[in-house]
XYZ file of C-alpha atoms in Angstrom:
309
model
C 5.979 -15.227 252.291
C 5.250 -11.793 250.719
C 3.931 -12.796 247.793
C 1.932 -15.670 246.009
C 4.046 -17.885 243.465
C 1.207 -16.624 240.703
C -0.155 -13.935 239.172
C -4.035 -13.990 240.469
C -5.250 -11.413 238.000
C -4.230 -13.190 235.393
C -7.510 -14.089 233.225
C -6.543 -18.409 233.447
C -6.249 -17.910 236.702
C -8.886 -16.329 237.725
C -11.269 -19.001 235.493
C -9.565 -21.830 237.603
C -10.260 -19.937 240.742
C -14.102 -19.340 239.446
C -14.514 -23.237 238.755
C -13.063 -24.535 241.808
C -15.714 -22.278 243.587
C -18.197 -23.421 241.812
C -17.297 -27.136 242.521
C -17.527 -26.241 246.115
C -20.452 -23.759 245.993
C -22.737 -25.586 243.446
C -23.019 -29.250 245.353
C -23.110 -27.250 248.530
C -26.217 -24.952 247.439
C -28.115 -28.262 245.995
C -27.821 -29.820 248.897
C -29.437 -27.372 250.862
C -32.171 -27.104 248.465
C -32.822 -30.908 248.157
C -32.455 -30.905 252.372
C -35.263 -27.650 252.429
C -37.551 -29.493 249.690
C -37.597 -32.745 251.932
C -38.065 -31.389 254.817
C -40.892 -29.287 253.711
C -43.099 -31.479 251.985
C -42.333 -34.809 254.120
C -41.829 -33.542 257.572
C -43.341 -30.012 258.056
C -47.005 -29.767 259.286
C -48.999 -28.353 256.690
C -46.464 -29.573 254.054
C -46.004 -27.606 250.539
C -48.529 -29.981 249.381
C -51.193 -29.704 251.505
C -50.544 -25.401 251.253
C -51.581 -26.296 247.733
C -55.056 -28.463 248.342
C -55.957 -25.536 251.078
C -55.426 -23.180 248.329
C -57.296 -24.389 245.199
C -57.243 -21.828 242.017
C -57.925 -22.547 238.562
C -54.421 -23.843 237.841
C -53.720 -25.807 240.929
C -51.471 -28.492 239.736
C -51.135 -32.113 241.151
C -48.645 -31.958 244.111
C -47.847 -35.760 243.549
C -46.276 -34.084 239.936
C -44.874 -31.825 240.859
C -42.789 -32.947 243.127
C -42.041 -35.788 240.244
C -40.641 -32.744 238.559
C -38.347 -31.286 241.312
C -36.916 -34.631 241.890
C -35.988 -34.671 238.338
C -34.909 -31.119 238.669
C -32.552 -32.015 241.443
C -31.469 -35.400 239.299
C -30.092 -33.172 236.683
C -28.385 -31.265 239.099
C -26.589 -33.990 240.276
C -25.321 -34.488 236.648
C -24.132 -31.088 236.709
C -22.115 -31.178 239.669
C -20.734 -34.623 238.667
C -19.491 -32.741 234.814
C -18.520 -29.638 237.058
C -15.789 -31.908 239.038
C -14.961 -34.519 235.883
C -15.101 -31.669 232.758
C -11.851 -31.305 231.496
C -12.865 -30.002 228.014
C -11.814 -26.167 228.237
C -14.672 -25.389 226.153
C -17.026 -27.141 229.255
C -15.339 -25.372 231.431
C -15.867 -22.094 230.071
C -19.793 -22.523 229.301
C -19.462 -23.524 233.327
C -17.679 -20.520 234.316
C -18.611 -17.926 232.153
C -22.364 -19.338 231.310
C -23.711 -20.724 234.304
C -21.651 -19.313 237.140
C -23.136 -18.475 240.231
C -27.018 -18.185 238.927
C -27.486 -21.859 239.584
C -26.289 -21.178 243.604
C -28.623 -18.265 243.543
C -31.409 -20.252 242.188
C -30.571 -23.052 244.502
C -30.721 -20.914 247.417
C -34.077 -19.162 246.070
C -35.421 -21.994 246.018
C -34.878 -23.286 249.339
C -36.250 -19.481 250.837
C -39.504 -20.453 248.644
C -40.171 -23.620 250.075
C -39.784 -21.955 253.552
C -42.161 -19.127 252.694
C -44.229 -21.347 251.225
C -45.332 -23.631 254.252
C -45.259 -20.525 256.296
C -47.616 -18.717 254.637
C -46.456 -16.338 253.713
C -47.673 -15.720 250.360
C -46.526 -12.518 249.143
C -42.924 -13.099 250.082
C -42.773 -16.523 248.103
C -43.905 -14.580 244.765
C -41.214 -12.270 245.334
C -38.882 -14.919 245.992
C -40.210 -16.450 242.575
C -39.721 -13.546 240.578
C -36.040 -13.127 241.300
C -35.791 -16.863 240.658
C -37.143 -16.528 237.230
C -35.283 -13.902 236.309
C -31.960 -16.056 237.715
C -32.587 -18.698 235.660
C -33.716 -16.592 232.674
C -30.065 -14.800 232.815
C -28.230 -18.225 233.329
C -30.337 -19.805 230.014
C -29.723 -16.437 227.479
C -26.365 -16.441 228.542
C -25.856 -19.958 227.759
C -27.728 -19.853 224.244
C -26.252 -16.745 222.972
C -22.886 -17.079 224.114
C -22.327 -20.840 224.672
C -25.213 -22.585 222.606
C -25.454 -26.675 222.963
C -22.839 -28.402 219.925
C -23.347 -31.962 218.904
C -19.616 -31.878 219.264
C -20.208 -31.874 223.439
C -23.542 -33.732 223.989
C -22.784 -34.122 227.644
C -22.788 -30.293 227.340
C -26.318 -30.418 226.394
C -27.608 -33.283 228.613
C -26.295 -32.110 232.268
C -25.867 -28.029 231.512
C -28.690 -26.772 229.434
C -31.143 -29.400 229.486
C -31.239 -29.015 233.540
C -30.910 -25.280 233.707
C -33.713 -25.081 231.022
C -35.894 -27.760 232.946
C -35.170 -25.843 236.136
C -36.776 -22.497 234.732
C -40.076 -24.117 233.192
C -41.811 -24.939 236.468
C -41.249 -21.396 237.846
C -41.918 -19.477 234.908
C -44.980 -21.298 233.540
C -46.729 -22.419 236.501
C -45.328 -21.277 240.268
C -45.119 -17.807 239.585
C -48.564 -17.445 238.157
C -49.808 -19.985 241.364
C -48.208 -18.238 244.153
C -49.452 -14.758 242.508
C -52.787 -15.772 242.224
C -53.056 -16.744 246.266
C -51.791 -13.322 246.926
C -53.952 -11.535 244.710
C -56.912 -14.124 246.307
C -57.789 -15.855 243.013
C -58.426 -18.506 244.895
C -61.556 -20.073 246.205
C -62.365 -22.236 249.750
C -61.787 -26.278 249.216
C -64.930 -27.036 251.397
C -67.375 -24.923 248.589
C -65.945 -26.861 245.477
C -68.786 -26.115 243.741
C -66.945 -22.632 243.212
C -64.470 -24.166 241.056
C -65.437 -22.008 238.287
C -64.139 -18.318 239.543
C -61.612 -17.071 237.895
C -61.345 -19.255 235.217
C -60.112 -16.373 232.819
C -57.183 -15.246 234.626
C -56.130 -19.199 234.722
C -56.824 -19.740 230.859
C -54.968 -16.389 230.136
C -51.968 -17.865 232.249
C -51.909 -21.189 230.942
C -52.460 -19.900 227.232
C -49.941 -17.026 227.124
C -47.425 -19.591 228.733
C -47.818 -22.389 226.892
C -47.980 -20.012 223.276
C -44.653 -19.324 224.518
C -43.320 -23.039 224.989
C -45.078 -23.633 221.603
C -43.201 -20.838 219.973
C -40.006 -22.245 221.258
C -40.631 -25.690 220.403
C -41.210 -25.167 216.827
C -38.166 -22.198 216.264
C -35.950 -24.512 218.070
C -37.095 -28.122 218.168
C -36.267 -28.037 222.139
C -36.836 -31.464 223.329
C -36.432 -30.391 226.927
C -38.926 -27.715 226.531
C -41.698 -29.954 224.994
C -41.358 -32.636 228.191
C -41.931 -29.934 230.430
C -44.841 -28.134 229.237
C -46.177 -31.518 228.690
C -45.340 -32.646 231.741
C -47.110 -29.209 233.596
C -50.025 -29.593 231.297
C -50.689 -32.838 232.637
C -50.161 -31.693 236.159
C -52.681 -29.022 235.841
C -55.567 -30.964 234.392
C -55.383 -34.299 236.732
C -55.868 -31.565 239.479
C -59.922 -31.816 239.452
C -62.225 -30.052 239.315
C -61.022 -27.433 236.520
C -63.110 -24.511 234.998
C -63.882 -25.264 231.054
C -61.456 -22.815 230.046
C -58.251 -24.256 231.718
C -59.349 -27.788 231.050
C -59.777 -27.727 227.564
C -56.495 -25.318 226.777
C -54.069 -27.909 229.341
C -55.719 -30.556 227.349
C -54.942 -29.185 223.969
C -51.596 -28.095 224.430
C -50.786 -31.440 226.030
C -50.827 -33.360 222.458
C -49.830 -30.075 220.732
C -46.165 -29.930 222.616
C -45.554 -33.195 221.216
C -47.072 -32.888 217.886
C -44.897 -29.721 217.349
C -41.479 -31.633 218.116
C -42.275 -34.639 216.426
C -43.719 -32.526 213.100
C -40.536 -30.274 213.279
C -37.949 -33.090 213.558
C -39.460 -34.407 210.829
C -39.573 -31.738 208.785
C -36.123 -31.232 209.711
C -35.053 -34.630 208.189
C -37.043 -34.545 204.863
C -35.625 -30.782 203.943
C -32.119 -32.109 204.328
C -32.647 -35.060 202.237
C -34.262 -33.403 199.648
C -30.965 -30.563 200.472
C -28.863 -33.254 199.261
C -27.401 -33.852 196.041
C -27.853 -36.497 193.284
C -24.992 -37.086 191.081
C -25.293 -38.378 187.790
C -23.789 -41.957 187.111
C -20.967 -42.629 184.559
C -23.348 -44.037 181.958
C -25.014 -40.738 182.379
C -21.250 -39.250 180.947
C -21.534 -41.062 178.050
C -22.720 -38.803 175.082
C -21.848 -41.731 172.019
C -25.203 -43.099 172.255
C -23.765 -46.358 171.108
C -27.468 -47.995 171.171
C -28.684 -44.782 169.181
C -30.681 -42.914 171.726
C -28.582 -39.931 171.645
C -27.931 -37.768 175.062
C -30.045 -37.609 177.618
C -31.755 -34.747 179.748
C -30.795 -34.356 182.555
C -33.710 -32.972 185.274
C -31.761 -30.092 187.022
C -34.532 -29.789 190.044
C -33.412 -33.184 190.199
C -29.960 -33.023 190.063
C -29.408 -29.879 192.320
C -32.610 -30.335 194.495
C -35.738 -28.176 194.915
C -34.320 -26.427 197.991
């Protein structure tokens, strides 16, 4: 056979060839993440969770959490893979293709090199390895808002592409990165003299306050559901971590009912602008200019009748 019965650089073609890697790529890449992740906090001797109660700083989080959070990570994973082989909208397939891609098998695979640097020790090397996977998952996300941004007309869309991809890039960004860099840099203190609990508590408040601003900032600008659970979420997983210098205590504390204050106050403000956006029109006896009963016409409000907005 000399040649192929299709045109491979053709543009449909080359889409169909891009998805059915991913559907074999994608699974393939979780699996070895959720098989490294297992393995290193259930089997391995120290596990990733003991790494963290040898190294305490002033945002240790709760390893019981946290591991909460990457089995939900790896949950909504699942749901991606399962759209990836069932989507037959071409719009889903092109926010799969074109938005997603390979970042979420690069992160996958990150990942998995993290946990492996992580029980090993090797401290410097997992920050790295943290760094590029922020800065996957921050490509994969701004791709996927600017050029394929979530529709009411595709919720599944929504629920099992960008609520897991954005859920995914919390925990590194807001609190792994900043952990991991603050054991290499030594911000860390001994767990048999608790008592120094207290050292650096101002490069931990300046992490947990820039990062949460930011989550705050995006909560209110774009009423992101996902967003709010998982600040929340690492909030919480920072402060049931005892002992915790004042600083870091009372800022996890206070942006742990300000996340959800911010969605619910948005969403409602959301709902009262467009009902007072919408617009009252007058009845039929409000047509009638006779004045049979000798009232002559009526005003008519017009803040009323158009709205205030």
């Amino acid at each position: 056979m000399d040649s192929l019965p299709l045109d491979v650089s053709h543009p449909a073609v080359q889409d169909y060839l891009s998805l059915v890697r991913l559907q074999v790529l994608t699974p393939l890449s979780l699996l070895i993440n959720i098989a490294t992740l297992v393995v290193c906090s259930v089997i391995v001797k120290p596990s990733a969770g003991s790494i963290i109660e040898s190294h305490p700083t002033s945002i240790s989080p709760s390893p019981s959490l946290i591991s909460a959070y990457a089995i939900a990570i790896c949950l909504g994973q699942i749901g991606y893979c399962t759209l990836l082989v069932v989507a037959r909208k071409p719009e889903t397939k092109t926010t799969i293709v074109k938005g997603v891609g390979l970042s979420l098998v690069f992160a996958n695979w990150l990942m998995a090199l993290w946990a492996v640097c992580w029980v090993l020790e090797f401290f410097l090397l997992s920050t790295i390895l943290l760094g590029l996977l922020v800065l996957c998952l921050l490509y994969s996300n701004i791709a996927l808002l600017t050029y394929h941004p979530p529709t009411s007309s595709r919720p599944l869309d929504t629920a099992l592409i960008h609520a897991p991809l954005r859920f995914f890039l919390i925990l590194p960004l807001s609190l792994l990165f900043p952990y991991s860099l603050f054991i290499t840099l030594g911000l860390y203190y001994s767990p048999s003299n608790p008592e120094h609990y207290g050292r650096f508590a101002w490069p931990g408040f300046g992490v947990t306050c820039g990062a949460n601003l930011i989550g705050l900032f995006v909560i209110l600008m774009r009423r992101d559901i996902v967003w709010a659970v998982a600040a929340t979420w690492i909030c919480v997983s920072i402060w049931t971590a005892r002992p915790k210098p004042a600083p870091v205590y009372i800022t996890v504390i206070l942006f742990t009912v300000l996340h959800p204050l911010a969605l619910i106050g948005t969403l409602l403000y959301r709902r009262l602008t467009k009902r007072e956006g919408r617009i009252a029109l007058p009845t039929d006896e409000d047509h009638d200019t006779g004045a049979p009963n000798g009232r002559g016409p009526r005003e008519i409000d017009a803040e009323a009748l158009w709205g205030s907005g």
